[in-house]
Amino acid sequence: MATSGLAGGRIAASAGSNLLGQHAVDRNQDHTVYVGNLDPQVTEEVVWEAFVQAGPVVNVYVPKDRVSNAHQGYAFVEYRGEDDADYAIKVLNMIKLYGKPIRVNKAAQDAKKSNEVGANLFVGNLDAELDEKLLYDTFSAFGVVVTTPKIMRDPDTGNSRGFGFVSYDSFEAADAAIEAMNGQFLCNRPISVTFAYKKDTRGERHGTPAERMLAANADKKATAHRPHTMFAAGPAQGQRQGQPVAGV
């Protein structure tokens, strides 16, 4: 259900709440933050109440499955101004809602997905008290962490099993994290940091030369398709049509 405005202190539902494309067009993307890793218990009201603490909220949109009506684990929050959105990212990223640390970043951000890059790390020998926020704060120093770090936990008790995973948007960031953090002490325990094993493979880890080559080729293609903007604002001052450019 999308939300728009307050009615009697609550959120008033707007029409067309399942039309993600329509809402994406209506939203001011520069004023909007993406909120990920939401617990199933989180509602539009909970998101609103959490994010209005950072500034005036214009709209909250939580996409839902058309069949089950359950939300899909993420939301969009539009603020009145871009400064409010930036402040929300600063103060609300990695806070916990129903025990799960949420991921908050700009909705317009064009970050590469970790499963497209493969720069995924295994972090072992974690202290039982270490949480996802500390893991994020530690490893985000080396590059862009594209998804909320995941600490594996016992499904019954919720206690940490002593290891987790961190995914970057580039192998350069992953390499830097391994070099700096493998064997370092975190919460008084020396942690191990290596590339994670790939799913559905027999012991093959991420970070292989082939995987790096694919990522590099993807970057080249993305660069090649970017519009050429050198003269987007028109010719430089003093140049006239038909006048040669010095040095050419």
Tab-separated table of C-alpha atoms in Angstrom:
chain	number	residue	atom	x	y	z
A	1	MET	CA	0.000	0.000	0.000
A	2	ALA	CA	1.328	3.410	-0.849
A	3	THR	CA	0.911	6.222	1.611
A	4	SER	CA	0.473	9.881	1.002
A	5	GLY	CA	0.025	12.477	3.711
A	6	LEU	CA	-1.302	12.238	7.246
A	7	ALA	CA	-4.944	11.826	8.187
A	8	GLY	CA	-5.764	12.217	11.856
A	9	GLY	CA	-2.171	11.416	12.788
A	10	ARG	CA	-2.141	8.296	10.596
A	11	ILE	CA	-1.088	7.602	7.033
A	12	ALA	CA	-3.739	7.990	4.367
A	13	ALA	CA	-3.646	5.367	1.603
A	14	SER	CA	-3.492	6.630	-1.956
A	15	ALA	CA	-4.980	5.093	-5.088
A	16	GLY	CA	-2.973	2.843	-7.384
A	17	SER	CA	-0.776	1.591	-4.572
A	18	ASN	CA	0.468	-1.454	-6.492
A	19	LEU	CA	1.694	0.486	-9.518
A	20	LEU	CA	5.401	0.718	-8.764
A	21	GLY	CA	6.173	2.348	-12.096
A	22	GLN	CA	3.576	5.051	-11.570
A	23	HIS	CA	4.913	5.858	-8.119
A	24	ALA	CA	8.480	5.908	-9.409
A	25	VAL	CA	7.467	8.571	-11.925
A	26	ASP	CA	5.558	10.626	-9.355
A	27	ARG	CA	8.363	10.583	-6.778
A	28	ASN	CA	11.167	13.117	-6.705
A	29	GLN	CA	14.065	10.658	-6.845
A	30	ASP	CA	16.557	13.121	-5.363
A	31	HIS	CA	14.312	13.468	-2.310
A	32	THR	CA	13.694	9.715	-1.987
A	33	VAL	CA	15.559	7.020	-0.065
A	34	TYR	CA	15.467	3.277	-0.616
A	35	VAL	CA	14.953	1.188	2.525
A	36	GLY	CA	15.981	-2.464	2.323
A	37	ASN	CA	16.166	-5.591	4.491
A	38	LEU	CA	12.778	-4.964	6.107
A	39	ASP	CA	11.393	-7.558	8.492
A	40	PRO	CA	8.013	-9.047	7.463
A	41	GLN	CA	6.423	-7.413	10.528
A	42	VAL	CA	7.304	-3.906	9.355
A	43	THR	CA	4.295	-1.891	8.143
A	44	GLU	CA	3.916	1.426	6.325
A	45	GLU	CA	3.126	3.046	9.673
A	46	VAL	CA	6.340	1.721	11.230
A	47	VAL	CA	8.409	2.999	8.298
A	48	TRP	CA	6.712	6.397	8.480
A	49	GLU	CA	7.219	6.738	12.236
A	50	ALA	CA	10.887	5.775	11.961
A	51	PHE	CA	11.746	8.027	9.028
A	52	VAL	CA	9.747	11.110	9.989
A	53	GLN	CA	12.319	11.551	12.763
A	54	ALA	CA	14.811	12.642	10.094
A	55	GLY	CA	12.553	15.224	8.443
A	56	PRO	CA	9.142	15.927	6.867
A	57	VAL	CA	7.981	12.818	4.965
A	58	VAL	CA	5.874	13.347	1.842
A	59	ASN	CA	5.210	9.730	0.887
A	60	VAL	CA	5.930	6.149	1.955
A	61	TYR	CA	5.612	3.316	-0.552
A	62	VAL	CA	6.029	-0.348	0.426
A	63	PRO	CA	5.624	-2.639	-2.634
A	64	LYS	CA	3.538	-5.729	-1.921
A	65	ASP	CA	2.999	-9.081	-3.561
A	66	ARG	CA	-0.286	-9.035	-5.461
A	67	VAL	CA	-1.223	-12.548	-4.343
A	68	SER	CA	-0.091	-12.787	-0.713
A	69	ASN	CA	-0.271	-9.022	0.010
A	70	ALA	CA	3.002	-9.406	1.939
A	71	HIS	CA	5.582	-6.692	1.380
A	72	GLN	CA	8.717	-7.572	-0.567
A	73	GLY	CA	11.296	-6.507	1.995
A	74	TYR	CA	11.927	-2.946	0.850
A	75	ALA	CA	10.312	0.482	0.730
A	76	PHE	CA	10.714	3.998	-0.648
A	77	VAL	CA	10.453	7.100	1.529
A	78	GLU	CA	10.120	10.507	-0.114
A	79	TYR	CA	11.087	13.607	1.847
A	80	ARG	CA	10.175	17.239	1.321
A	81	GLY	CA	13.784	18.125	0.543
A	82	GLU	CA	17.011	16.464	-0.569
A	83	ASP	CA	18.786	17.525	2.629
A	84	ASP	CA	16.221	15.557	4.644
A	85	ALA	CA	16.849	12.461	2.514
A	86	ASP	CA	20.611	12.788	2.962
A	87	TYR	CA	20.175	13.197	6.718
A	88	ALA	CA	17.957	10.095	6.877
A	89	ILE	CA	20.687	8.057	5.196
A	90	LYS	CA	23.216	9.357	7.699
A	91	VAL	CA	21.226	8.648	10.871
A	92	LEU	CA	18.953	5.717	9.957
A	93	ASN	CA	21.160	3.428	7.875
A	94	MET	CA	21.701	0.126	9.744
A	95	ILE	CA	19.307	0.874	12.618
A	96	LYS	CA	17.279	-2.169	13.661
A	97	LEU	CA	13.555	-2.608	13.052
A	98	TYR	CA	12.204	-5.759	14.676
A	99	GLY	CA	15.766	-6.913	15.246
A	100	LYS	CA	16.930	-6.544	11.617
A	101	PRO	CA	19.371	-3.817	10.524
A	102	ILE	CA	17.876	-1.882	7.624
A	103	ARG	CA	19.770	-0.576	4.620
A	104	VAL	CA	19.101	3.054	3.641
A	105	ASN	CA	20.514	4.747	0.543
A	106	LYS	CA	19.473	7.095	-2.250
A	107	ALA	CA	16.767	5.592	-4.463
A	108	ALA	CA	18.413	7.150	-7.520
A	109	GLN	CA	21.764	5.540	-6.741
A	110	ASP	CA	22.886	3.284	-9.584
A	111	ALA	CA	24.866	0.750	-7.580
A	112	LYS	CA	25.946	-2.528	-9.114
A	113	LYS	CA	24.369	-5.612	-7.601
A	114	SER	CA	26.668	-7.963	-5.740
A	115	ASN	CA	25.488	-11.020	-7.654
A	116	GLU	CA	26.537	-9.302	-10.893
A	117	VAL	CA	30.045	-8.627	-9.596
A	118	GLY	CA	30.811	-11.526	-7.273
A	119	ALA	CA	32.917	-9.500	-4.818
A	120	ASN	CA	31.496	-11.433	-1.879
A	121	LEU	CA	33.510	-12.075	1.277
A	122	PHE	CA	33.307	-14.641	4.057
A	123	VAL	CA	34.125	-13.244	7.509
A	124	GLY	CA	34.797	-15.871	10.169
A	125	ASN	CA	35.582	-16.194	13.891
A	126	LEU	CA	33.206	-13.375	14.798
A	127	ASP	CA	32.527	-12.508	18.413
A	128	ALA	CA	29.056	-13.519	19.588
A	129	GLU	CA	28.184	-9.902	20.442
A	130	LEU	CA	29.247	-8.449	17.093
A	131	ASP	CA	26.233	-7.298	15.058
A	132	GLU	CA	25.530	-6.363	11.435
A	133	LYS	CA	25.969	-2.634	12.034
A	134	LEU	CA	29.493	-3.037	13.392
A	135	LEU	CA	30.324	-5.348	10.493
A	136	TYR	CA	29.011	-2.732	8.059
A	137	ASP	CA	30.808	0.149	9.782
A	138	THR	CA	34.080	-1.796	9.710
A	139	PHE	CA	34.011	-3.031	6.121
A	140	SER	CA	32.439	0.017	4.463
A	141	ALA	CA	35.789	1.754	5.025
A	142	PHE	CA	37.184	-0.189	2.046
A	143	GLY	CA	34.467	0.472	-0.534
A	144	VAL	CA	30.760	0.406	-1.292
A	145	VAL	CA	28.961	-2.388	0.581
A	146	VAL	CA	26.006	-3.110	-1.697
A	147	THR	CA	23.821	-5.194	0.617
A	148	THR	CA	23.370	-5.358	4.370
A	149	PRO	CA	26.123	-7.583	5.813
A	150	LYS	CA	24.677	-10.917	6.863
A	151	ILE	CA	25.632	-12.645	10.101
A	152	MET	CA	24.484	-16.255	10.159
A	153	ARG	CA	22.361	-16.940	13.220
A	154	ASP	CA	20.731	-19.887	14.938
A	155	PRO	CA	17.097	-19.918	13.743
A	156	ASP	CA	15.796	-20.827	17.200
A	157	THR	CA	17.840	-18.573	19.480
A	158	GLY	CA	18.951	-15.825	17.095
A	159	ASN	CA	22.499	-16.173	18.417
A	160	SER	CA	25.393	-15.609	16.038
A	161	ARG	CA	27.011	-18.714	14.567
A	162	GLY	CA	30.333	-16.879	14.405
A	163	PHE	CA	30.531	-16.027	10.718
A	164	GLY	CA	28.962	-13.753	8.148
A	165	PHE	CA	29.161	-12.309	4.641
A	166	VAL	CA	29.962	-8.894	3.145
A	167	SER	CA	29.374	-7.969	-0.519
A	168	TYR	CA	31.120	-5.119	-2.347
A	169	ASP	CA	30.470	-3.431	-5.671
A	170	SER	CA	34.014	-4.117	-6.900
A	171	PHE	CA	36.846	-6.611	-6.534
A	172	GLU	CA	39.210	-3.745	-5.709
A	173	ALA	CA	37.242	-3.038	-2.538
A	174	ALA	CA	37.062	-6.735	-1.655
A	175	ASP	CA	40.820	-7.170	-2.176
A	176	ALA	CA	41.537	-4.152	0.038
A	177	ALA	CA	39.294	-5.518	2.794
A	178	ILE	CA	40.981	-8.927	2.719
A	179	GLU	CA	44.457	-7.409	2.803
A	180	ALA	CA	43.638	-5.072	5.680
A	181	MET	CA	41.298	-7.166	7.829
A	182	ASN	CA	42.293	-10.824	7.512
A	183	GLY	CA	43.823	-11.781	10.871
A	184	GLN	CA	42.967	-8.436	12.483
A	185	PHE	CA	41.245	-8.281	15.862
A	186	LEU	CA	37.591	-7.267	15.945
A	187	CYS	CA	35.911	-7.297	19.370
A	188	ASN	CA	39.058	-8.919	20.792
A	189	ARG	CA	39.002	-11.839	18.336
A	190	PRO	CA	41.189	-12.328	15.241
A	191	ILE	CA	38.824	-12.608	12.290
A	192	SER	CA	39.382	-14.452	9.023
A	193	VAL	CA	38.428	-12.701	5.780
A	194	THR	CA	38.425	-14.541	2.455
A	195	PHE	CA	36.347	-14.696	-0.699
A	196	ALA	CA	33.136	-16.625	-0.074
A	197	TYR	CA	32.387	-19.933	-1.757
A	198	LYS	CA	30.124	-19.733	-4.784
A	199	LYS	CA	26.709	-21.299	-4.501
A	200	ASP	CA	26.122	-24.587	-6.310
A	201	THR	CA	29.824	-25.186	-6.957
A	202	ARG	CA	32.277	-27.724	-5.620
A	203	GLY	CA	34.489	-25.600	-3.453
A	204	GLU	CA	35.021	-22.736	-5.914
A	205	ARG	CA	35.398	-19.314	-4.346
A	206	HIS	CA	34.487	-15.903	-5.698
A	207	GLY	CA	37.295	-13.693	-6.984
A	208	THR	CA	38.525	-15.984	-9.764
A	209	PRO	CA	40.309	-14.472	-12.797
A	210	ALA	CA	37.331	-15.386	-14.987
A	211	GLU	CA	34.901	-13.634	-12.659
A	212	ARG	CA	37.112	-10.558	-12.510
A	213	MET	CA	37.320	-10.472	-16.304
A	214	LEU	CA	33.528	-10.619	-16.601
A	215	ALA	CA	33.187	-7.747	-14.130
A	216	ALA	CA	35.790	-5.685	-16.001
A	217	ASN	CA	34.036	-6.284	-19.333
A	218	ALA	CA	30.708	-5.274	-17.790
A	219	ASP	CA	32.291	-2.014	-16.603
A	220	LYS	CA	33.644	-1.319	-20.093
A	221	LYS	CA	30.220	-1.880	-21.653
A	222	ALA	CA	28.569	0.394	-19.105
A	223	THR	CA	31.132	3.120	-19.815
A	224	ALA	CA	30.710	2.749	-23.582
A	225	HIS	CA	26.951	3.294	-23.310
A	226	ARG	CA	27.175	6.444	-21.223
A	227	PRO	CA	26.206	9.589	-23.158
A	228	HIS	CA	29.031	11.843	-24.238
A	229	THR	CA	28.606	15.000	-22.161
A	230	MET	CA	31.758	16.992	-22.875
A	231	PHE	CA	29.833	19.642	-24.825
A	232	ALA	CA	26.431	19.078	-23.230
A	233	ALA	CA	26.331	22.708	-22.105
A	234	GLY	CA	27.269	24.024	-25.562
A	235	PRO	CA	30.598	25.281	-26.892
A	236	ALA	CA	33.047	26.916	-24.548
A	237	GLN	CA	32.867	30.665	-24.134
A	238	GLY	CA	34.576	32.477	-26.986
A	239	GLN	CA	34.013	29.683	-29.505
A	240	ARG	CA	31.706	30.291	-32.450
A	241	GLN	CA	30.252	27.965	-35.007
A	242	GLY	CA	32.848	27.243	-37.653
A	243	GLN	CA	35.715	28.577	-35.521
A	244	PRO	CA	38.511	25.980	-35.171
A	245	VAL	CA	39.440	24.725	-31.738
A	246	ALA	CA	43.076	25.291	-30.813
A	247	GLY	CA	45.197	22.181	-30.778
A	248	VAL	CA	42.818	20.094	-32.919
